[in-house]
JSON list of C-alpha atoms in Angstrom, two decimals:
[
{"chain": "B", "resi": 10, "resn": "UNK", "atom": "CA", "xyz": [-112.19, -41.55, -178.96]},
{"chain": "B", "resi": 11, "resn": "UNK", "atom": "CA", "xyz": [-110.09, -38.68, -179.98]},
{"chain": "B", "resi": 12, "resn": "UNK", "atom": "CA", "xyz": [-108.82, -36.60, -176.43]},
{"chain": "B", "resi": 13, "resn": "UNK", "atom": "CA", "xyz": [-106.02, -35.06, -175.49]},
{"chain": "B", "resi": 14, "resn": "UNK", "atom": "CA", "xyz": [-105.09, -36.34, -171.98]},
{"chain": "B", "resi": 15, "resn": "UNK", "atom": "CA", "xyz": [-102.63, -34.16, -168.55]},
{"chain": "B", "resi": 16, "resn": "UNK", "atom": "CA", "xyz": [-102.75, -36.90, -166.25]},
{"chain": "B", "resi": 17, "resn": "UNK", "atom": "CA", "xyz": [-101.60, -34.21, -163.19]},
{"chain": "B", "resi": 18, "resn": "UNK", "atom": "CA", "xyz": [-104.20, -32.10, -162.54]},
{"chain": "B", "resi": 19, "resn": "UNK", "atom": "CA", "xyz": [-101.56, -30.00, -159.97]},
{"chain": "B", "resi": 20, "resn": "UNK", "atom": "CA", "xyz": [-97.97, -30.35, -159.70]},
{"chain": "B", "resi": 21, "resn": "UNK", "atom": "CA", "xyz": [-96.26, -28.26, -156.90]},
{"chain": "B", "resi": 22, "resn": "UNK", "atom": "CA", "xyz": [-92.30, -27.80, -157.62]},
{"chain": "B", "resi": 23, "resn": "UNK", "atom": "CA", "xyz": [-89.29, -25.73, -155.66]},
{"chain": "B", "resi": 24, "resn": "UNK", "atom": "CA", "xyz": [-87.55, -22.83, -157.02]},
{"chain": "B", "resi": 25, "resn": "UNK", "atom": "CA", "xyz": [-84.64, -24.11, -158.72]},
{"chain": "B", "resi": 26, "resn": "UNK", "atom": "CA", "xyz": [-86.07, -28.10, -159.10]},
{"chain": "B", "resi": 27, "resn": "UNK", "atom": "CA", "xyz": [-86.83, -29.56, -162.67]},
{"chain": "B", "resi": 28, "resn": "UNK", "atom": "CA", "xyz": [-90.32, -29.77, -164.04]},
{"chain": "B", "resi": 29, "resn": "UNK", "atom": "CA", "xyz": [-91.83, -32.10, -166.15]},
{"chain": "B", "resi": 30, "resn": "UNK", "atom": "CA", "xyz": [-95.63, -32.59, -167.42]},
{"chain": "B", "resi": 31, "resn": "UNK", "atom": "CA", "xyz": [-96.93, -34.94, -168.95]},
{"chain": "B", "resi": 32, "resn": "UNK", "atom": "CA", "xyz": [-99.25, -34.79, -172.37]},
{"chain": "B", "resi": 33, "resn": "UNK", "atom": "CA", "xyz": [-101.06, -37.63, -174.27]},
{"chain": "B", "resi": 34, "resn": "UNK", "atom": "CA", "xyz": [-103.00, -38.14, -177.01]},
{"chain": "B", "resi": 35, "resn": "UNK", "atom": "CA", "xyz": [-105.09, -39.69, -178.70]},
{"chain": "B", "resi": 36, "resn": "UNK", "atom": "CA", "xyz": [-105.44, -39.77, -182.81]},
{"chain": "B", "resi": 37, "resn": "UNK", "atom": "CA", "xyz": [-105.05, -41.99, -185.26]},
{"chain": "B", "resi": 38, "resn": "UNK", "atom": "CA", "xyz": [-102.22, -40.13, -187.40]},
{"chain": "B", "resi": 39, "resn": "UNK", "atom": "CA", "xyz": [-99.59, -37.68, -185.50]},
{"chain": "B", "resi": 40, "resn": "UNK", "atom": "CA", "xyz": [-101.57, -34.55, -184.77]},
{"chain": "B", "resi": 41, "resn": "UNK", "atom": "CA", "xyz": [-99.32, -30.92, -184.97]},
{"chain": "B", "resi": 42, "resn": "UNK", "atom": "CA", "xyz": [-98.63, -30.29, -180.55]},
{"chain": "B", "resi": 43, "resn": "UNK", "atom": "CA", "xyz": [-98.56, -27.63, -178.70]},
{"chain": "B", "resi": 44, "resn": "UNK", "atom": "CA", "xyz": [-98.20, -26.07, -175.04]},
{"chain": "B", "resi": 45, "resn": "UNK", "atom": "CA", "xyz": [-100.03, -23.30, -173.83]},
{"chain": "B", "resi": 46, "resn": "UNK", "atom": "CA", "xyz": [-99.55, -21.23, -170.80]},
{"chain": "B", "resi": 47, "resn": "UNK", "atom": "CA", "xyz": [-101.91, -19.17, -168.49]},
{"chain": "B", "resi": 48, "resn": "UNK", "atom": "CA", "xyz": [-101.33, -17.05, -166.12]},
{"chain": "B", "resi": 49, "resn": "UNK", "atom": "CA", "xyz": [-104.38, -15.59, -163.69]},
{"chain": "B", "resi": 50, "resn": "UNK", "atom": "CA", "xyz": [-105.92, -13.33, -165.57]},
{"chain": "B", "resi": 51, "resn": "UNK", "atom": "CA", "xyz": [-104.15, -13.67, -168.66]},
{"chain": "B", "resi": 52, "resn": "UNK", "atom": "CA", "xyz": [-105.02, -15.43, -171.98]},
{"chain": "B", "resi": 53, "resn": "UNK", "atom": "CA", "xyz": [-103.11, -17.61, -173.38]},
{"chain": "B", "resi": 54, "resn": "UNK", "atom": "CA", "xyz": [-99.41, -17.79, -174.42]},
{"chain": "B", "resi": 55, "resn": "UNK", "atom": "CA", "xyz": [-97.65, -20.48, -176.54]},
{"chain": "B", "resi": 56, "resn": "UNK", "atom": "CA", "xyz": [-94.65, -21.54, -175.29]},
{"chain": "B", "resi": 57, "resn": "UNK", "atom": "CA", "xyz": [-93.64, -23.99, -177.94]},
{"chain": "B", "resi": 58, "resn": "UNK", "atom": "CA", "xyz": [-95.00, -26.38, -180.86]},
{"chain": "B", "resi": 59, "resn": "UNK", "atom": "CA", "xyz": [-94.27, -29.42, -182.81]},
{"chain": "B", "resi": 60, "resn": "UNK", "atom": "CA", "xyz": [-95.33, -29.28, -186.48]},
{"chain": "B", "resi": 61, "resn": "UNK", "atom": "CA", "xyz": [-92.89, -32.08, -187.42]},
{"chain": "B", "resi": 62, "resn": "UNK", "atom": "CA", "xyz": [-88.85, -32.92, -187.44]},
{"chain": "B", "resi": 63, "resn": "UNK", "atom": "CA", "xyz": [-86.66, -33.33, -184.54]},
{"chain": "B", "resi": 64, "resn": "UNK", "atom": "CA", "xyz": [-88.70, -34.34, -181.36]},
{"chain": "B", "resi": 65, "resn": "UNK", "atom": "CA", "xyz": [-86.81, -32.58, -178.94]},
{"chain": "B", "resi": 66, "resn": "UNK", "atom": "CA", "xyz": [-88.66, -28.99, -179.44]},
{"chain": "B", "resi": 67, "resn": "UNK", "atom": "CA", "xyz": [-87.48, -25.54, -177.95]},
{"chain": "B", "resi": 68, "resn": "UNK", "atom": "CA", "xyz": [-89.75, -22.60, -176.47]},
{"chain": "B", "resi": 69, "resn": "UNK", "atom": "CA", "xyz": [-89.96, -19.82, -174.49]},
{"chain": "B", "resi": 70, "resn": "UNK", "atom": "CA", "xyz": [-89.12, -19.23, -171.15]},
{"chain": "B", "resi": 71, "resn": "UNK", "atom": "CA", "xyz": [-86.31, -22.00, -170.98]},
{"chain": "B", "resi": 72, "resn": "UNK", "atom": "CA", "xyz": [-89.15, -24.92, -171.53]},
{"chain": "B", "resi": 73, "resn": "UNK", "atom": "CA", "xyz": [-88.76, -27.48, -174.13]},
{"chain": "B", "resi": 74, "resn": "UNK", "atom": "CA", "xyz": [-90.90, -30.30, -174.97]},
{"chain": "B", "resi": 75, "resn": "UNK", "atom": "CA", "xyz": [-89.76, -34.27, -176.06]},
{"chain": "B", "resi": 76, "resn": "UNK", "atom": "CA", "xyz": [-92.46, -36.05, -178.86]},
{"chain": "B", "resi": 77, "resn": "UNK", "atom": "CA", "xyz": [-92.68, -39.52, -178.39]},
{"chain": "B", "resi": 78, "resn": "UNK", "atom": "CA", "xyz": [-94.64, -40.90, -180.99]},
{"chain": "B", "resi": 79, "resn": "UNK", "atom": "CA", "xyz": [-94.36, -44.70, -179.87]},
{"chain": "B", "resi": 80, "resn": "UNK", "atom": "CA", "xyz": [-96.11, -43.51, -176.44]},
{"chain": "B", "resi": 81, "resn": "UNK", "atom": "CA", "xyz": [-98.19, -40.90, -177.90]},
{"chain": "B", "resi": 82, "resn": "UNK", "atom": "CA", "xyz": [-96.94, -38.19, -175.58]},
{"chain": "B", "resi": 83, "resn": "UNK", "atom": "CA", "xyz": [-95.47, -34.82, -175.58]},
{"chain": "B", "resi": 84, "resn": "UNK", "atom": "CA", "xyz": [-94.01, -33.92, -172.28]},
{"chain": "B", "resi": 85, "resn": "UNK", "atom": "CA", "xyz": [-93.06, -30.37, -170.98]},
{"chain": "B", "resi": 86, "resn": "UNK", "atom": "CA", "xyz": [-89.92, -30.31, -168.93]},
{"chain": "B", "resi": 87, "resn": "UNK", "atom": "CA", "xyz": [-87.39, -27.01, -167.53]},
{"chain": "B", "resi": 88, "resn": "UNK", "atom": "CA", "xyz": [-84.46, -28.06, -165.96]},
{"chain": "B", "resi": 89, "resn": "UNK", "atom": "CA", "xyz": [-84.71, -24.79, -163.00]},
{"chain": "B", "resi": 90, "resn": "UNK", "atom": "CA", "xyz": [-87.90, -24.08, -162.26]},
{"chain": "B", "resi": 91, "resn": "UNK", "atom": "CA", "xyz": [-88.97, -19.95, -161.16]},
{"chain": "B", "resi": 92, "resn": "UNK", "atom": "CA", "xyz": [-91.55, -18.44, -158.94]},
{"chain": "B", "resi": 93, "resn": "UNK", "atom": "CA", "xyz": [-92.68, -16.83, -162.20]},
{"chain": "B", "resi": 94, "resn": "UNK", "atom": "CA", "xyz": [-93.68, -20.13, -163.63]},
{"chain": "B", "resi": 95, "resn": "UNK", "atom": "CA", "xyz": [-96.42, -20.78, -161.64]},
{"chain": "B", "resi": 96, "resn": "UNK", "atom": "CA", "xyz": [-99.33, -21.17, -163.82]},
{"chain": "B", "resi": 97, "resn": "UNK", "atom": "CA", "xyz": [-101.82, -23.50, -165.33]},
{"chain": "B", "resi": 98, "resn": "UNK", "atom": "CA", "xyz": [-100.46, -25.27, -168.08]},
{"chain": "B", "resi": 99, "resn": "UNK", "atom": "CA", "xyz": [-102.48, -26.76, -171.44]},
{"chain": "B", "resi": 100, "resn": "UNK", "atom": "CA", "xyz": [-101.56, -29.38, -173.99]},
{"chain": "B", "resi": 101, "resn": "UNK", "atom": "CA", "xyz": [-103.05, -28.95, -176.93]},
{"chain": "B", "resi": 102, "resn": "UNK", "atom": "CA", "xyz": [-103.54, -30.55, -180.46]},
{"chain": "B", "resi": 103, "resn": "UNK", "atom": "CA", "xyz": [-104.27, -30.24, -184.10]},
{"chain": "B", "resi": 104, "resn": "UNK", "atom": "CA", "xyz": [-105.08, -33.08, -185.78]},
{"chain": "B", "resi": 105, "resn": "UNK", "atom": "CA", "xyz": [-106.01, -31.69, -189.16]},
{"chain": "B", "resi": 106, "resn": "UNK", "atom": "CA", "xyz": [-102.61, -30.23, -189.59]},
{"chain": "B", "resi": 107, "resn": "UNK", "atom": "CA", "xyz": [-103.96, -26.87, -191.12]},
{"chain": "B", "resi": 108, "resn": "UNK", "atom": "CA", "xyz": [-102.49, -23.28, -190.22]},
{"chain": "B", "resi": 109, "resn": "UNK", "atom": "CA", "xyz": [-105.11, -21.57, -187.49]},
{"chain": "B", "resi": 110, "resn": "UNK", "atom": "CA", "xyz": [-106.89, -24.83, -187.38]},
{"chain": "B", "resi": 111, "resn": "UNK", "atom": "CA", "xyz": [-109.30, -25.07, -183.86]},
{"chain": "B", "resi": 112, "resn": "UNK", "atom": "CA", "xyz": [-107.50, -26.67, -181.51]},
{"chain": "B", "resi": 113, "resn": "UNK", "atom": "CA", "xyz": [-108.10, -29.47, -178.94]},
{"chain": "B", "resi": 114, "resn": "UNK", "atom": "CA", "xyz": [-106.86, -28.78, -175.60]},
{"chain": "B", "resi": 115, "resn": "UNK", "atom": "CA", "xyz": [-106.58, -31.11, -172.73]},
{"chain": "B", "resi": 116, "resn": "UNK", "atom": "CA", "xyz": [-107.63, -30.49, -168.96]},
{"chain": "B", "resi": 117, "resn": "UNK", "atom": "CA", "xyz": [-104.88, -28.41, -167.82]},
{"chain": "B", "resi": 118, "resn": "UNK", "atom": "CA", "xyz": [-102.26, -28.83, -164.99]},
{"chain": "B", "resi": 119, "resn": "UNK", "atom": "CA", "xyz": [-101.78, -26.08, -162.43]},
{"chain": "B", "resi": 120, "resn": "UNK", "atom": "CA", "xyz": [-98.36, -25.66, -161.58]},
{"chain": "B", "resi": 121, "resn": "UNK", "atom": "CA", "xyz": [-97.64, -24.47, -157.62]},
{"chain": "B", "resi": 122, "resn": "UNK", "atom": "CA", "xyz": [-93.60, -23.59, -156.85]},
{"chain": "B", "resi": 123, "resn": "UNK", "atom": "CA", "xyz": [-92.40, -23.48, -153.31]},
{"chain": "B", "resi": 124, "resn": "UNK", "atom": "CA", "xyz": [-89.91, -20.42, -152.16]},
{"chain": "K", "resi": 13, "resn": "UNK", "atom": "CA", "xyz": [-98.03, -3.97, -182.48]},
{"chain": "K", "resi": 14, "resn": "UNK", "atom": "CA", "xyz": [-101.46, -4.89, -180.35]},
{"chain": "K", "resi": 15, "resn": "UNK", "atom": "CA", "xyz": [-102.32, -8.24, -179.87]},
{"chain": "K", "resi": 16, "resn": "UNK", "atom": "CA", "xyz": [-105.73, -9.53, -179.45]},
{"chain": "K", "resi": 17, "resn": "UNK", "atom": "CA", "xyz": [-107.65, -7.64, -177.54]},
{"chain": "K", "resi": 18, "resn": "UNK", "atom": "CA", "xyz": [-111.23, -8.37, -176.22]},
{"chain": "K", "resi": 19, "resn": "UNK", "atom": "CA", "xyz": [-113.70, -6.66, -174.48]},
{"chain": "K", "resi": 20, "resn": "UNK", "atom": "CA", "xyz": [-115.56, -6.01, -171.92]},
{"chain": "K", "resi": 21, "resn": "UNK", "atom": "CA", "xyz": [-113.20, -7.56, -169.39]},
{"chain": "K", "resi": 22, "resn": "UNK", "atom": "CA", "xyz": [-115.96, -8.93, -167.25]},
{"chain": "K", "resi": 23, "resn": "UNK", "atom": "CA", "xyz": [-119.74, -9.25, -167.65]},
{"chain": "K", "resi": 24, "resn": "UNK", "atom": "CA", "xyz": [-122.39, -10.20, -165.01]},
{"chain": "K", "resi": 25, "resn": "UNK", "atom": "CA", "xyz": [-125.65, -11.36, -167.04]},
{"chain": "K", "resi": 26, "resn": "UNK", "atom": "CA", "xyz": [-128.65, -12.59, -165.70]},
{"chain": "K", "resi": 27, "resn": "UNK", "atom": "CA", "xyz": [-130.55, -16.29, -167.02]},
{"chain": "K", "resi": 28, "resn": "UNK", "atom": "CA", "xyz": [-132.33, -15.74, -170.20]},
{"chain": "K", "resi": 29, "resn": "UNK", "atom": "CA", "xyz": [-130.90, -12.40, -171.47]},
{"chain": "K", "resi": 30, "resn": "UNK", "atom": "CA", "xyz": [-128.78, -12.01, -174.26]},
{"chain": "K", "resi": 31, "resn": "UNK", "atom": "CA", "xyz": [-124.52, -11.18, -174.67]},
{"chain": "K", "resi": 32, "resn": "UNK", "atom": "CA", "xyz": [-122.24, -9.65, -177.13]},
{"chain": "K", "resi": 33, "resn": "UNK", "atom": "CA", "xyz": [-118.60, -9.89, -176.87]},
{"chain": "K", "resi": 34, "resn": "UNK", "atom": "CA", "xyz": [-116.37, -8.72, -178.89]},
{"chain": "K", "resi": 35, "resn": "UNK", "atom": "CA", "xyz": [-112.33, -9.33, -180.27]},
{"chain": "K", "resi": 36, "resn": "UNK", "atom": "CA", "xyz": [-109.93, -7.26, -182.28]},
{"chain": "K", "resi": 37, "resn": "UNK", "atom": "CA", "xyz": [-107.89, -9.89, -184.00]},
{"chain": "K", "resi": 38, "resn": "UNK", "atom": "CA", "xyz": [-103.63, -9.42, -183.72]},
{"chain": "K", "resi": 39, "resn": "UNK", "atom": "CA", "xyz": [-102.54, -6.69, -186.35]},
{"chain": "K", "resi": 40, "resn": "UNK", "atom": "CA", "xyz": [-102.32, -8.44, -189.88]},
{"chain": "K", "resi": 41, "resn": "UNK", "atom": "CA", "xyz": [-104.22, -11.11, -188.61]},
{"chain": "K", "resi": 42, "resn": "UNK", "atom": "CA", "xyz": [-107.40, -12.52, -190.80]},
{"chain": "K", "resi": 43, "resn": "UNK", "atom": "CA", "xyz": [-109.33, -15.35, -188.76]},
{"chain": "K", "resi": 44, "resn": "UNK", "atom": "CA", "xyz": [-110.74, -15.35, -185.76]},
{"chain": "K", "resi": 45, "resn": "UNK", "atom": "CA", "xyz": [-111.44, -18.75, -183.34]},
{"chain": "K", "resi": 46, "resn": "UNK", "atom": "CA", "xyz": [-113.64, -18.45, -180.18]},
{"chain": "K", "resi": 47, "resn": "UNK", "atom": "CA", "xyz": [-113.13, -20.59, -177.23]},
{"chain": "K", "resi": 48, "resn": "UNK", "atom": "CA", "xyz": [-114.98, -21.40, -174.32]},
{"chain": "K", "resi": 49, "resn": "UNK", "atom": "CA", "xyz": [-112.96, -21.97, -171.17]},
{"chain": "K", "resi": 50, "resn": "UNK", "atom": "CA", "xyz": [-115.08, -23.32, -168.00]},
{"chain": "K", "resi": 51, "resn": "UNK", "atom": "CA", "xyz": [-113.83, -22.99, -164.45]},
{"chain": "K", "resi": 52, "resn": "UNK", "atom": "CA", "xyz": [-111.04, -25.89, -164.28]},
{"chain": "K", "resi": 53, "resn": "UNK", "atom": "CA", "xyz": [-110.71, -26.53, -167.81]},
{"chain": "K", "resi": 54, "resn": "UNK", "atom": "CA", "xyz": [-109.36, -26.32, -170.85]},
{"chain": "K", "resi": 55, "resn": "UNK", "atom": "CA", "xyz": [-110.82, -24.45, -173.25]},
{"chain": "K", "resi": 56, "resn": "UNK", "atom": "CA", "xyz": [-113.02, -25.81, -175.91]},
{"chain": "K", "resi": 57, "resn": "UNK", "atom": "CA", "xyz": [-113.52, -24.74, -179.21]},
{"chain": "K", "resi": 58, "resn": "UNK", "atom": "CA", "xyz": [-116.98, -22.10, -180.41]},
{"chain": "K", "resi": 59, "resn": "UNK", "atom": "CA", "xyz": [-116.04, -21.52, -183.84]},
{"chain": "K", "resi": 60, "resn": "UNK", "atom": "CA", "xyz": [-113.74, -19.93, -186.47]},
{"chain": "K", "resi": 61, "resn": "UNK", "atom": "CA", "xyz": [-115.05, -16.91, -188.73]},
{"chain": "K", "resi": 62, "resn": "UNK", "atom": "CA", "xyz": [-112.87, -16.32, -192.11]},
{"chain": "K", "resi": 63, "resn": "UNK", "atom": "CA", "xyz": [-113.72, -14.42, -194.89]},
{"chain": "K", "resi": 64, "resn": "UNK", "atom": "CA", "xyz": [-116.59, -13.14, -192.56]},
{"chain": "K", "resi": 65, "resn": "UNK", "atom": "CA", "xyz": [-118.01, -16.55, -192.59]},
{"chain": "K", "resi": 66, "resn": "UNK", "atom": "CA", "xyz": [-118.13, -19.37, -190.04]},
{"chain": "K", "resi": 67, "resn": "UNK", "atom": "CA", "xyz": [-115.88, -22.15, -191.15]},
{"chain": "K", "resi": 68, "resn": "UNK", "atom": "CA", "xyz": [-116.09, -23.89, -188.35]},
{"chain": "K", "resi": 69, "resn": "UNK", "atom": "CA", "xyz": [-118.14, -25.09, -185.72]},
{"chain": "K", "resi": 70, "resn": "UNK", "atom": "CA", "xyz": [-117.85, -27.03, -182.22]},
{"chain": "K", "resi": 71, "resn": "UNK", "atom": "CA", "xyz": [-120.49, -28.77, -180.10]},
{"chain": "K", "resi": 72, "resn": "UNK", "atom": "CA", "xyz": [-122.41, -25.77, -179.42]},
{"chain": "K", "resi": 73, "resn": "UNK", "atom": "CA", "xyz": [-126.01, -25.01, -179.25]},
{"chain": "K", "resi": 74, "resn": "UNK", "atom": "CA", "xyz": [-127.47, -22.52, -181.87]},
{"chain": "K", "resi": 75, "resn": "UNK", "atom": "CA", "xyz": [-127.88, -20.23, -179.12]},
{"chain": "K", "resi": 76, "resn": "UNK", "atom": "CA", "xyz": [-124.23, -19.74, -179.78]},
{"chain": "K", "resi": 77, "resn": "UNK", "atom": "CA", "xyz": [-123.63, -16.98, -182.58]},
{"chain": "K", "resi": 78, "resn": "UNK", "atom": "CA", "xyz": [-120.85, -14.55, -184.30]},
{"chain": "K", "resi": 79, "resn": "UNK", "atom": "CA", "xyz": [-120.09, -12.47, -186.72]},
{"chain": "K", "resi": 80, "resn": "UNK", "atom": "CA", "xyz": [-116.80, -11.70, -188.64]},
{"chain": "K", "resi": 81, "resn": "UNK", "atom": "CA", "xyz": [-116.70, -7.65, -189.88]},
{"chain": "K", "resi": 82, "resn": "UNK", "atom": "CA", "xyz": [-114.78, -6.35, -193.28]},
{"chain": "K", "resi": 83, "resn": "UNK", "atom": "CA", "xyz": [-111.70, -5.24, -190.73]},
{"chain": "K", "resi": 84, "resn": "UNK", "atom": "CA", "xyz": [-111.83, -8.75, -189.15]},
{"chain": "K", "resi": 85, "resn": "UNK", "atom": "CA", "xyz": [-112.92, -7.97, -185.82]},
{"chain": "K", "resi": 86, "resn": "UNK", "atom": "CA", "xyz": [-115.39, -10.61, -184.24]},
{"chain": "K", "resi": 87, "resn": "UNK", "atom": "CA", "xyz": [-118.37, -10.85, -182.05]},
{"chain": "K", "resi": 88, "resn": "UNK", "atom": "CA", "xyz": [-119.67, -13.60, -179.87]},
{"chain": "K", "resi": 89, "resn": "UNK", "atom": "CA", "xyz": [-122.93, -13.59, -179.21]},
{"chain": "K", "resi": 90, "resn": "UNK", "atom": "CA", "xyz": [-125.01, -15.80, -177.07]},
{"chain": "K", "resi": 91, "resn": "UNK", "atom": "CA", "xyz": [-128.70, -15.88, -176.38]},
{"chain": "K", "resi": 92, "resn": "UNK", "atom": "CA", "xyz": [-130.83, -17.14, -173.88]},
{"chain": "K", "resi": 93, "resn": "UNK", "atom": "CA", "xyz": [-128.04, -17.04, -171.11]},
{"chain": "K", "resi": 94, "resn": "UNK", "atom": "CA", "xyz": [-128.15, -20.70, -169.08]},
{"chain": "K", "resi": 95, "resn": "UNK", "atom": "CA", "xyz": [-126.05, -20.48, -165.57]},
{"chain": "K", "resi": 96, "resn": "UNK", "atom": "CA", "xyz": [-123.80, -23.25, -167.21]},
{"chain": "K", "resi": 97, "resn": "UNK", "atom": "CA", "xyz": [-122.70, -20.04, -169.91]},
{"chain": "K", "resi": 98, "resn": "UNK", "atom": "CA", "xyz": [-120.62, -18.53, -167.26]},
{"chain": "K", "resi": 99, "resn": "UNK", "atom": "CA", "xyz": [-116.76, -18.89, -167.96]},
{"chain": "K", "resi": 100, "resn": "UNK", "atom": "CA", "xyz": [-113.83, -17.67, -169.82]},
{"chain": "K", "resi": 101, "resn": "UNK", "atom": "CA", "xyz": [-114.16, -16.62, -173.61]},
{"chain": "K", "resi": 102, "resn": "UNK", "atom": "CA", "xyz": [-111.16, -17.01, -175.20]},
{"chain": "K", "resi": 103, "resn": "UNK", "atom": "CA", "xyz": [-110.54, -15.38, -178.96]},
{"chain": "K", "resi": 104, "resn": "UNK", "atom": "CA", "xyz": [-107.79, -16.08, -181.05]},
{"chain": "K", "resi": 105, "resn": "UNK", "atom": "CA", "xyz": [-106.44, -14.87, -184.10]},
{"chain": "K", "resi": 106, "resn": "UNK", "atom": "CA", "xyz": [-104.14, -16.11, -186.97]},
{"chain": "K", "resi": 107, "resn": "UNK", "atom": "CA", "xyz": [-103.25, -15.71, -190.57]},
{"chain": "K", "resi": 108, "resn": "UNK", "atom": "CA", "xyz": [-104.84, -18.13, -193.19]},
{"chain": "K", "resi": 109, "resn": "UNK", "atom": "CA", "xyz": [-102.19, -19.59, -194.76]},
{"chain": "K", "resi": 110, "resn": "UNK", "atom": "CA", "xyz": [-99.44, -17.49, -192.93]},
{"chain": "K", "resi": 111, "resn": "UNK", "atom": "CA", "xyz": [-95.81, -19.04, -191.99]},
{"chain": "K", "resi": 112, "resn": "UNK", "atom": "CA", "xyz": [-96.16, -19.07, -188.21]},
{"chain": "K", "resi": 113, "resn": "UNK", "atom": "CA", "xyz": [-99.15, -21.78, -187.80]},
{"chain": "K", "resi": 114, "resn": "UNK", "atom": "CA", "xyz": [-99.92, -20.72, -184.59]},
{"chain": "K", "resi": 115, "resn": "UNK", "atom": "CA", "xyz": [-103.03, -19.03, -182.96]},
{"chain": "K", "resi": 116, "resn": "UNK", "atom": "CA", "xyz": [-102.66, -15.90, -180.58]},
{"chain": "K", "resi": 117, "resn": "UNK", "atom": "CA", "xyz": [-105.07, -15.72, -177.50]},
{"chain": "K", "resi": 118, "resn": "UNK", "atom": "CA", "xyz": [-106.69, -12.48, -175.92]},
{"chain": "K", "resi": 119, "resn": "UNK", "atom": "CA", "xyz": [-106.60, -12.20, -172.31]},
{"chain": "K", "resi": 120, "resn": "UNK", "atom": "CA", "xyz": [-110.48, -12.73, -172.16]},
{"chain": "K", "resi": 121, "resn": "UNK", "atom": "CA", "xyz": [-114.07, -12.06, -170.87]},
{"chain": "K", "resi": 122, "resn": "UNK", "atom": "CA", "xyz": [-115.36, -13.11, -168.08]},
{"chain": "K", "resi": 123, "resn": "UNK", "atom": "CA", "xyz": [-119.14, -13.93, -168.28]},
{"chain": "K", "resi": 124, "resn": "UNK", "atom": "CA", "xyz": [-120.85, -14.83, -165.24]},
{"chain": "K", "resi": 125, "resn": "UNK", "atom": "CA", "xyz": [-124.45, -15.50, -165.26]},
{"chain": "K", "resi": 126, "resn": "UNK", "atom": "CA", "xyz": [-126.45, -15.48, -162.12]}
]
């Protein structure tokens, strides 16, 4: 079946550690990626996406994302991690490849930091 | 420039009654997606209204309506409120066959039905 799959449900990180999340998928043909974040109370705010081209993708924030298309995956990583990023964190996919298409998301992973 | 903006912020809604909730789409912005987001989950995907039609549809019950208006805005409206209803609604907006590809999300209403 189709699914889009964060393995952590919560990661908790130090100030200043690295950060990495993990993303899978599951479609037959490479879908277009993205990742999502959410703050409490907030909506959501892209952070970066891969349409298609080099796999190592840039964002916002100091976050960049690796596509792996031999493991289906699309991993989230920041070298320093800040207070500020805690959050919950969503993968999510297009698989029709069409502008403002409805996206799939996966489960989510809640990201704690430590002082 | 706004950005998507939804209101009310919060609703409290009783089994069996009836909601309306409503999104401005991001200025310049012609479609509008609807997403429900549970308690612990990702959000999944209402529908999409362009052209003041639905153009597409998720794995929701009937019960689960909108309507696009000439300026864009949306509404979500859902009938016969179940307890299960309560969570975050999520609209987003983009431009139909704009450069960016990407979809911008409001902050949200919170629907809680008791």
């Amino acid at each position: 079946a189709q699914s889009v799959t964060q393995p952590d449900i919560h990661i908790t990180v130090s100030e200043g550690a690295s950060l990495e999340l993990r993303c899978n998928y599951s479609y037959g043909a490479t879908p277009y990626l993205f990742w999502y974040v959410q703050s409490p109370g907030q909506g959501l705010q892209l952070l970066l996406k891969y349409l298609s081209g080099d796999t190592l993708v840039q964002g916002i924030k100091g976050f960049e994302a690796e596509f792996k298309r031999s493991q289906s995956s699309f991993n989230l990583r920041k070298p320093s991690v800040h207070w500020s990023d805690a959050a919950e964190y969503f993968c999510a996919v297009d698989p029709i490849k069409a502008a403002g298409n409805k996206l799939t998301f996966g489960g989510g992973t809640r990201v704690l930091v430590k002082p | 420039d706004a950005g998507v903006t939804q209101s009310p912020t919060h609703l409290i809604k009783t089994r069996g009654q009836q909601v309306t909730l409503r999104c401005s789409p991001k200025s310049g912005h012609d479609t509008v997606s609807w997403y429900q987001q549970a308690l612990g989950q990702g959000p999944q995907f209402i529908f999409q209204y362009y052209e003041e039609e639905e153009r597409q549809r998720g794995n929701f019950p009937d019960r689960f309506s909108g309507h696009q208006f000439p300026n864009y805005s949306s509404e979500l409206n859902v009938n016969a409120l179940l307890l299960g209803d309560s969570a975050l609604y999520l609209c987003a907006s983009s431009l139909e066959g704009g450069p960016e590809d990407i979809q911008y999300f409001g902050a949200g209403t919170r629907l809680s039905v008791l």
